[in-house]
Amino acid sequence: MNPSSWISKIRSCLNLFEQDIEIENLEKKWLYVATIMVGFFVIVMGIGALVLNVNPPSHWETIDSASLHLSSEFAEDKLGVQPMALPDGTIQVQLVAARYGFYPREIVVPADQKIQFRMATLDVLHGAHIPMTNMSTMIVPGHVSEVTTVFPKPGEYPLLCNEYCGMGHDHMWSKVTVLSQDEWAALKTGGKQP
Amino acid sequence: MKGILLAAICCLFNEAVMAEPSSLVAWTPDTLNRLKKGNAEHGKELSGTCAGCHNETNANPQLDGQLPTYIYKQLVDYKNGNRKDPTTAMNGLASTLSDQDMTDVSAWYGQQAPIQGKGGGNDTTGIVFKGDGKRMEPSCSSCHGYSGQGEKVDTPRLAGQKADYLEKTLLAYKSGVRGNDIYSRMRLIASKLSDQEIKQLADYYSKLD
Ligand SMILES: [Cu+2]
């Protein structure tokens, strides 16, 4: 299509608006309701972000994805739930996303305790999402994604990739088992009471 | 003071027990560019030594048409001891090759017409295209390609490879004897296959053309 025909297209559109279009009263009311709702949510989001400081996880840390397995943090034997909790009791979990799975493929973590996921990709863009929880983030090549969350409910959850990453994307999931605090304590002490 | 000393000792210890990575090869832009510029003519000269062992007649894997990145990675892994050839032939040989030699010979083999199976392959396991969700087993084709042709960067071509070799190397992944796959990607997959399935899969891929 050449530019002049584009211009005439746009003109005819503008003409349409200039005409007095009949709008039903009921339709008008709903237009107001919808506009007010949009405005309301924008304000809520604004307050959330600016006053309450509720923001999507944004963590700016770079890493060389190609040599991830040679890095000290994401070395093959350093992945998974870290044996030592952070000073504030947060449990740290290092995960690698690679076509087509999260490594290690299965992890066990406690409920009702802060879990900090640190994730990086070996190849392309992946997503990490645990349904029914608020754990969800993108894993961008060259960056470390960090998300901290608390799982309130024990159970078995899938950890899914939600960014299309290739032929095997559908198969890209791993297993997260959330234990109650009691079960977790029992696991740590080999079944004995602490 | 004591605390600091203890921490230092812990650190040292930590470093010492850190296991070897499965492979020292990293697909940095630098490595990939170097591989693209491999000198196939020089590679051809070098391949004279290889042909005695890598040919159609014996049980050793064929290299014709394999991904140069994959060949290069295996050679480096043999050289560093990350992959151990049970006959030790490859480890000895690779240690005599320079990085340039490995790049060049990979380029040469990558340019050859790919090996072909005789056709009639039939996947009796159902894992090639569908995988197995219950075992968290992705389909082989998602990584190795729809017709087993391999995928960049380092997922090898399987189509037409000798069945005995495929079976042997899958069993080696399964038992952990072969452990040069980064992040255990193939070891985890092979460890969930039965020996029977491994036989079936090896047969299937060897017949692909
Ligand atoms: Cu993915």
Coordinates of C-alpha atoms and ligand atoms in Angstrom, one line a residue:
Chain A
M1 CA 0.0 0.0 0.0
N2 CA 1.4 3.4 -0.9
P3 CA 1.6 6.4 1.5
S4 CA -1.2 8.4 -0.2
S5 CA -3.7 5.6 0.2
W6 CA -2.7 5.2 3.9
I7 CA -3.4 8.9 4.4
S8 CA -6.9 8.6 2.8
K9 CA -7.6 5.6 5.0
I10 CA -6.7 7.6 8.1
R11 CA -8.9 10.5 6.9
S12 CA -11.9 8.4 6.5
C13 CA -11.4 7.0 10.0
L14 CA -11.3 10.5 11.4
N15 CA -14.4 11.4 9.5
L16 CA -16.2 8.5 11.2
F17 CA -15.4 10.1 14.6
E18 CA -16.6 13.5 13.6
Q19 CA -20.0 12.1 12.6
D20 CA -22.4 12.0 15.4
I21 CA -22.7 8.3 16.2
E22 CA -25.8 7.3 18.1
I23 CA -24.7 5.6 21.4
E24 CA -27.3 3.8 23.4
N25 CA -27.8 5.1 26.9
L26 CA -27.0 1.6 28.4
E27 CA -23.9 1.4 26.3
K28 CA -22.8 4.8 27.5
K29 CA -23.2 3.7 31.1
W30 CA -21.0 0.7 30.6
L31 CA -18.4 2.8 28.9
Y32 CA -18.3 5.0 32.0
V33 CA -18.1 1.9 34.3
A34 CA -15.3 0.5 32.2
T35 CA -13.3 3.8 32.1
I36 CA -13.7 4.2 35.9
M37 CA -12.5 0.7 36.5
V38 CA -9.5 1.1 34.4
G39 CA -8.7 4.4 36.1
F40 CA -9.2 2.8 39.5
F41 CA -6.8 -0.1 38.8
V42 CA -4.2 2.3 37.4
I43 CA -4.3 4.3 40.6
V44 CA -4.1 1.1 42.7
M45 CA -1.1 0.0 40.8
G46 CA 0.5 3.4 41.1
I47 CA 0.0 3.4 44.9
G48 CA 1.3 -0.2 45.1
A49 CA 4.4 0.7 43.1
L50 CA 5.2 4.1 44.5
V51 CA 3.9 4.0 48.1
L52 CA 3.9 0.3 49.1
N53 CA 6.9 -0.5 46.9
V54 CA 5.3 -3.6 45.4
N55 CA 7.3 -4.2 42.2
P56 CA 7.9 -7.2 39.9
P57 CA 11.1 -9.0 40.8
S58 CA 13.8 -6.9 39.2
H59 CA 17.3 -8.1 39.9
W60 CA 20.1 -6.8 37.9
E61 CA 23.0 -9.2 38.0
T62 CA 25.0 -10.5 35.0
I63 CA 26.7 -13.8 34.4
D64 CA 28.2 -15.5 31.4
S65 CA 25.5 -18.1 30.3
A66 CA 27.8 -20.0 28.0
S67 CA 30.2 -20.9 30.8
L68 CA 27.7 -21.3 33.5
H69 CA 28.9 -24.8 34.4
L70 CA 32.4 -23.3 35.0
S71 CA 31.2 -20.6 37.3
S72 CA 31.5 -21.1 41.1
E73 CA 27.9 -20.4 41.9
F74 CA 26.3 -22.5 39.2
A75 CA 28.9 -25.3 39.1
E76 CA 27.3 -28.7 38.6
D77 CA 27.8 -29.9 42.2
K78 CA 26.7 -26.6 43.7
L79 CA 23.1 -26.6 42.4
G80 CA 19.9 -27.2 44.4
V81 CA 19.0 -26.4 48.0
Q82 CA 22.1 -25.0 49.7
P83 CA 23.1 -26.8 52.9
M84 CA 23.6 -23.6 54.8
A85 CA 20.7 -21.1 55.3
L86 CA 21.4 -17.4 54.9
P87 CA 21.9 -15.5 58.2
D88 CA 18.2 -14.5 58.3
G89 CA 17.1 -18.1 57.9
T90 CA 16.3 -17.8 54.2
I91 CA 16.9 -21.0 52.3
Q92 CA 18.8 -20.4 49.1
V93 CA 18.2 -22.6 46.0
Q94 CA 20.4 -22.4 42.9
L95 CA 18.8 -23.6 39.7
V96 CA 19.9 -23.8 36.1
A97 CA 17.4 -23.7 33.3
A98 CA 18.5 -25.4 30.1
R99 CA 16.7 -27.0 27.2
Y100 CA 14.7 -28.9 28.4
G101 CA 14.5 -28.9 32.2
F102 CA 15.5 -27.2 35.4
Y103 CA 18.5 -28.7 37.1
P104 CA 18.4 -30.3 39.5
R105 CA 15.2 -31.9 38.2
E106 CA 13.8 -32.4 41.7
I107 CA 14.1 -30.2 44.8
V108 CA 12.7 -30.4 48.4
V109 CA 12.0 -27.2 50.4
P110 CA 10.1 -26.3 53.6
A111 CA 6.8 -24.5 53.8
D112 CA 6.4 -21.3 55.8
Q113 CA 10.0 -20.2 55.4
K114 CA 11.6 -17.8 53.0
I115 CA 13.0 -19.5 49.9
Q116 CA 15.3 -17.5 47.7
F117 CA 15.6 -18.8 44.1
R118 CA 18.7 -17.8 42.1
M119 CA 18.4 -19.0 38.6
A120 CA 20.4 -18.7 35.4
T121 CA 20.0 -20.1 31.9
L122 CA 22.6 -22.1 30.0
D123 CA 21.1 -21.4 26.6
V124 CA 18.0 -19.3 25.6
L125 CA 15.3 -17.3 27.4
H126 CA 13.2 -19.5 29.8
G127 CA 10.5 -18.7 32.3
A128 CA 10.1 -20.3 35.7
H129 CA 6.6 -20.6 37.1
I130 CA 5.2 -22.7 40.0
P131 CA 1.4 -22.8 39.6
M132 CA -0.8 -21.9 42.6
T133 CA 2.1 -19.9 44.1
N134 CA 3.5 -16.5 43.3
M135 CA 6.8 -17.9 42.1
S136 CA 7.2 -16.7 38.6
T137 CA 10.0 -15.0 36.7
M138 CA 11.8 -14.8 33.4
I139 CA 15.4 -16.2 33.1
V140 CA 17.2 -14.1 30.6
P141 CA 20.5 -15.2 29.0
G142 CA 23.4 -13.4 30.6
H143 CA 21.5 -12.6 33.8
V144 CA 20.8 -14.1 37.2
S145 CA 17.1 -14.1 38.2
E146 CA 16.5 -13.8 41.9
V147 CA 13.1 -14.4 43.5
T148 CA 12.2 -14.8 47.2
T149 CA 8.9 -16.4 48.1
V150 CA 7.2 -18.4 50.9
F151 CA 5.2 -21.5 50.1
P152 CA 2.3 -21.6 52.5
K153 CA 1.0 -25.0 51.5
P154 CA 3.0 -28.3 51.6
G155 CA 2.6 -30.5 48.6
E156 CA 4.1 -31.5 45.2
Y157 CA 4.3 -28.7 42.6
P158 CA 5.6 -28.7 39.1
L159 CA 8.1 -26.0 38.1
L160 CA 7.2 -25.1 34.6
C161 CA 8.9 -23.1 31.8
N162 CA 6.5 -20.5 30.5
E163 CA 8.5 -18.9 27.8
Y164 CA 8.6 -20.9 24.5
C165 CA 12.1 -22.1 24.2
G166 CA 12.1 -24.7 21.5
M167 CA 10.8 -28.1 20.4
G168 CA 10.9 -29.6 23.9
H169 CA 9.3 -26.7 25.7
D170 CA 6.3 -28.8 26.6
H171 CA 8.6 -31.2 28.4
M172 CA 10.4 -28.5 30.3
W173 CA 9.3 -29.0 33.9
S174 CA 10.8 -30.2 37.1
K175 CA 9.4 -31.2 40.5
V176 CA 9.3 -29.1 43.7
T177 CA 8.3 -30.9 46.9
V178 CA 7.2 -28.5 49.7
L179 CA 7.4 -30.2 53.1
S180 CA 5.7 -28.9 56.3
Q181 CA 8.1 -27.5 58.9
D182 CA 7.8 -30.7 61.0
E183 CA 8.6 -32.9 58.0
W184 CA 11.5 -30.6 57.1
A185 CA 13.0 -30.7 60.6
A186 CA 12.7 -34.5 60.5
L187 CA 14.4 -34.7 57.2
K188 CA 17.3 -32.5 58.4
T189 CA 17.9 -34.7 61.5
G190 CA 17.4 -38.0 59.7
G191 CA 14.0 -38.6 61.4
K192 CA 15.3 -37.9 64.9
Q193 CA 13.8 -35.1 67.0
P194 CA 16.1 -32.0 66.9
Chain B
M1 CA 40.6 -14.5 65.1
K2 CA 39.9 -18.1 65.6
G3 CA 36.6 -17.6 63.7
I4 CA 38.4 -16.1 60.7
L5 CA 40.9 -18.9 60.7
L6 CA 38.2 -21.5 60.8
A7 CA 36.4 -19.7 58.0
A8 CA 39.5 -19.6 55.9
I9 CA 40.1 -23.3 56.4
C10 CA 36.5 -24.0 55.5
C11 CA 36.9 -22.0 52.3
L12 CA 40.1 -23.9 51.3
F13 CA 38.4 -27.2 52.1
N14 CA 35.4 -26.1 50.1
E15 CA 37.5 -25.3 47.1
A16 CA 39.4 -28.6 47.3
V17 CA 36.2 -30.7 47.4
M18 CA 34.6 -28.9 44.5
A19 CA 34.1 -31.6 41.9
E20 CA 35.5 -31.3 38.4
P21 CA 33.1 -29.9 35.9
S22 CA 31.8 -32.4 33.4
S23 CA 33.4 -30.5 30.6
L24 CA 35.8 -27.6 30.3
V25 CA 34.3 -26.6 26.9
A26 CA 32.1 -23.5 27.0
W27 CA 30.2 -22.2 24.0
T28 CA 31.4 -18.6 24.2
P29 CA 31.1 -16.5 21.0
D30 CA 34.9 -16.8 20.8
T31 CA 34.9 -20.6 20.7
L32 CA 32.1 -20.7 18.2
N33 CA 33.8 -18.2 15.9
R34 CA 37.0 -20.2 16.0
L35 CA 35.2 -23.3 15.1
K36 CA 33.5 -21.7 12.1
K37 CA 37.0 -20.9 10.8
G38 CA 38.3 -24.4 11.0
N39 CA 40.7 -25.3 8.2
A40 CA 39.2 -28.4 6.6
E41 CA 42.1 -29.0 4.3
H42 CA 44.4 -29.5 7.3
G43 CA 41.7 -31.5 8.9
K44 CA 41.7 -33.9 6.0
E45 CA 45.4 -34.6 6.5
L46 CA 44.8 -35.3 10.1
S47 CA 41.8 -37.5 9.4
G48 CA 44.2 -40.1 7.8
T49 CA 45.1 -41.2 11.3
C50 CA 41.5 -41.5 12.3
A51 CA 40.3 -43.5 9.3
G52 CA 41.9 -46.6 10.6
C53 CA 39.6 -46.8 13.5
H54 CA 36.6 -44.6 12.4
N55 CA 35.2 -46.3 9.3
E56 CA 32.2 -48.4 8.2
T57 CA 33.6 -51.8 9.0
N58 CA 34.5 -51.8 12.8
A59 CA 32.5 -51.1 15.9
N60 CA 33.7 -47.5 16.5
P61 CA 31.5 -44.5 16.1
Q62 CA 31.3 -42.9 12.7
L63 CA 32.1 -39.2 12.4
D64 CA 31.0 -38.3 8.8
G65 CA 28.5 -35.4 8.9
Q66 CA 28.6 -35.1 12.7
L67 CA 28.3 -31.6 14.1
P68 CA 31.8 -30.0 14.2
T69 CA 30.9 -28.5 17.6
Y70 CA 30.1 -31.9 19.0
I71 CA 33.3 -33.5 17.6
Y72 CA 35.4 -30.7 18.9
K73 CA 33.8 -30.9 22.4
Q74 CA 34.4 -34.7 22.5
L75 CA 38.0 -34.3 21.5
V76 CA 38.6 -31.7 24.2
D77 CA 36.8 -33.8 26.7
Y78 CA 39.0 -36.9 25.8
K79 CA 42.1 -34.7 26.0
N80 CA 41.2 -33.4 29.5
G81 CA 40.0 -36.8 30.7
N82 CA 36.4 -35.7 31.2
R83 CA 35.4 -38.4 28.8
K84 CA 37.2 -41.7 29.2
D85 CA 37.5 -44.1 26.2
P86 CA 37.4 -47.6 27.7
T87 CA 40.1 -48.6 25.1
T88 CA 42.1 -45.4 26.1
A89 CA 42.9 -44.9 22.4
M90 CA 41.0 -41.6 22.1
N91 CA 42.5 -40.2 25.3
G92 CA 46.0 -40.9 24.1
L93 CA 45.3 -39.6 20.7
A94 CA 43.5 -36.4 21.7
S95 CA 46.3 -35.4 24.0
T96 CA 48.6 -35.2 20.9
L97 CA 46.2 -32.8 19.1
S98 CA 46.5 -29.0 19.5
D99 CA 43.4 -26.9 19.8
Q100 CA 43.8 -25.9 16.2
D101 CA 44.1 -29.6 15.1
M102 CA 40.9 -30.4 16.9
T103 CA 39.1 -27.5 15.3
D104 CA 40.4 -28.4 11.8
V105 CA 39.6 -32.1 12.0
S106 CA 36.1 -31.3 13.3
A107 CA 35.5 -29.0 10.4
W108 CA 36.6 -31.7 7.9
Y109 CA 34.3 -34.4 9.4
G110 CA 31.5 -31.8 9.6
Q111 CA 31.7 -31.3 5.8
Q112 CA 31.4 -34.9 4.9
A113 CA 28.1 -36.4 3.6
P114 CA 26.3 -37.7 6.8
I115 CA 26.2 -41.4 7.5
Q116 CA 22.9 -43.0 6.5
G117 CA 21.0 -45.8 8.0
K118 CA 19.4 -48.4 5.9
G119 CA 15.9 -47.2 6.7
G120 CA 12.9 -49.0 8.2
G121 CA 13.4 -47.6 11.7
N122 CA 10.4 -47.9 14.0
D123 CA 10.3 -46.5 17.5
T124 CA 8.8 -49.2 19.6
T125 CA 9.4 -47.3 22.9
G126 CA 7.3 -44.2 22.1
I127 CA 9.9 -42.1 23.7
V128 CA 11.5 -40.6 20.5
F129 CA 8.6 -38.3 19.8
K130 CA 6.4 -38.3 22.9
G131 CA 8.8 -38.7 25.8
D132 CA 7.4 -40.0 29.0
G133 CA 5.8 -37.5 31.4
K134 CA 5.6 -40.0 34.3
R135 CA 9.4 -40.4 34.3
M136 CA 10.0 -36.7 33.5
E137 CA 11.6 -37.9 30.3
P138 CA 11.7 -35.4 27.5
S139 CA 11.3 -36.8 23.9
C140 CA 14.6 -37.5 22.2
S141 CA 13.5 -35.7 19.1
S142 CA 13.1 -32.4 21.0
C143 CA 16.9 -32.2 21.4
H144 CA 18.3 -34.5 18.7
G145 CA 16.0 -33.2 16.0
Y146 CA 13.0 -34.7 14.3
S147 CA 15.0 -37.1 12.2
G148 CA 18.0 -37.5 14.5
Q149 CA 20.0 -35.0 12.6
G150 CA 21.4 -33.2 15.7
E151 CA 20.9 -29.6 16.8
K152 CA 23.3 -26.8 17.6
V153 CA 25.2 -26.3 19.7
D154 CA 26.4 -29.6 20.9
T155 CA 23.5 -32.1 20.5
P156 CA 25.0 -34.8 18.2
R157 CA 23.6 -36.4 15.1
L158 CA 22.4 -39.9 15.9
A159 CA 20.8 -40.9 12.6
G160 CA 22.7 -43.7 10.9
Q161 CA 25.2 -44.2 13.7
K162 CA 26.1 -47.8 14.5
A163 CA 23.6 -49.4 16.8
D164 CA 26.2 -51.2 18.9
Y165 CA 28.0 -47.9 19.6
L166 CA 24.7 -46.1 20.4
E167 CA 23.8 -48.8 22.9
K168 CA 27.2 -48.9 24.4
T169 CA 27.4 -45.1 24.9
L170 CA 23.8 -44.9 26.3
L171 CA 24.6 -47.6 28.8
A172 CA 27.8 -45.7 29.7
Y173 CA 25.7 -42.6 30.4
K174 CA 23.3 -44.6 32.4
S175 CA 26.0 -46.1 34.6
G176 CA 27.9 -42.8 34.8
V177 CA 31.0 -44.2 33.1
R178 CA 30.4 -41.5 30.5
G179 CA 29.9 -38.2 32.3
N180 CA 31.0 -35.4 30.0
D181 CA 27.5 -34.1 29.3
I182 CA 27.1 -30.6 30.9
Y183 CA 24.6 -30.6 33.8
S184 CA 24.1 -34.4 33.4
R185 CA 21.5 -33.8 30.7
M186 CA 22.0 -37.1 29.0
R187 CA 22.9 -39.0 32.1
L188 CA 19.6 -38.1 33.7
I189 CA 17.7 -39.2 30.6
A190 CA 19.6 -42.5 30.1
S191 CA 19.4 -43.4 33.8
K192 CA 15.6 -43.6 33.5
L193 CA 15.7 -45.9 30.4
S194 CA 15.6 -49.7 30.8
D195 CA 18.4 -51.6 29.1
Q196 CA 15.7 -53.0 26.7
E197 CA 14.6 -49.5 25.8
I198 CA 18.2 -48.5 25.2
K199 CA 18.5 -51.4 22.7
Q200 CA 15.3 -50.4 21.0
L201 CA 16.3 -46.7 20.7
A202 CA 19.8 -47.6 19.4
D203 CA 18.2 -49.8 16.8
Y204 CA 15.8 -47.1 15.8
Y205 CA 18.4 -44.3 15.4
S206 CA 20.9 -46.6 13.6
K207 CA 18.3 -47.2 10.9
L208 CA 17.4 -43.5 10.2
D209 CA 18.7 -42.0 7.0
Ligands
CU1 CU 12.2 -23.3 28.6

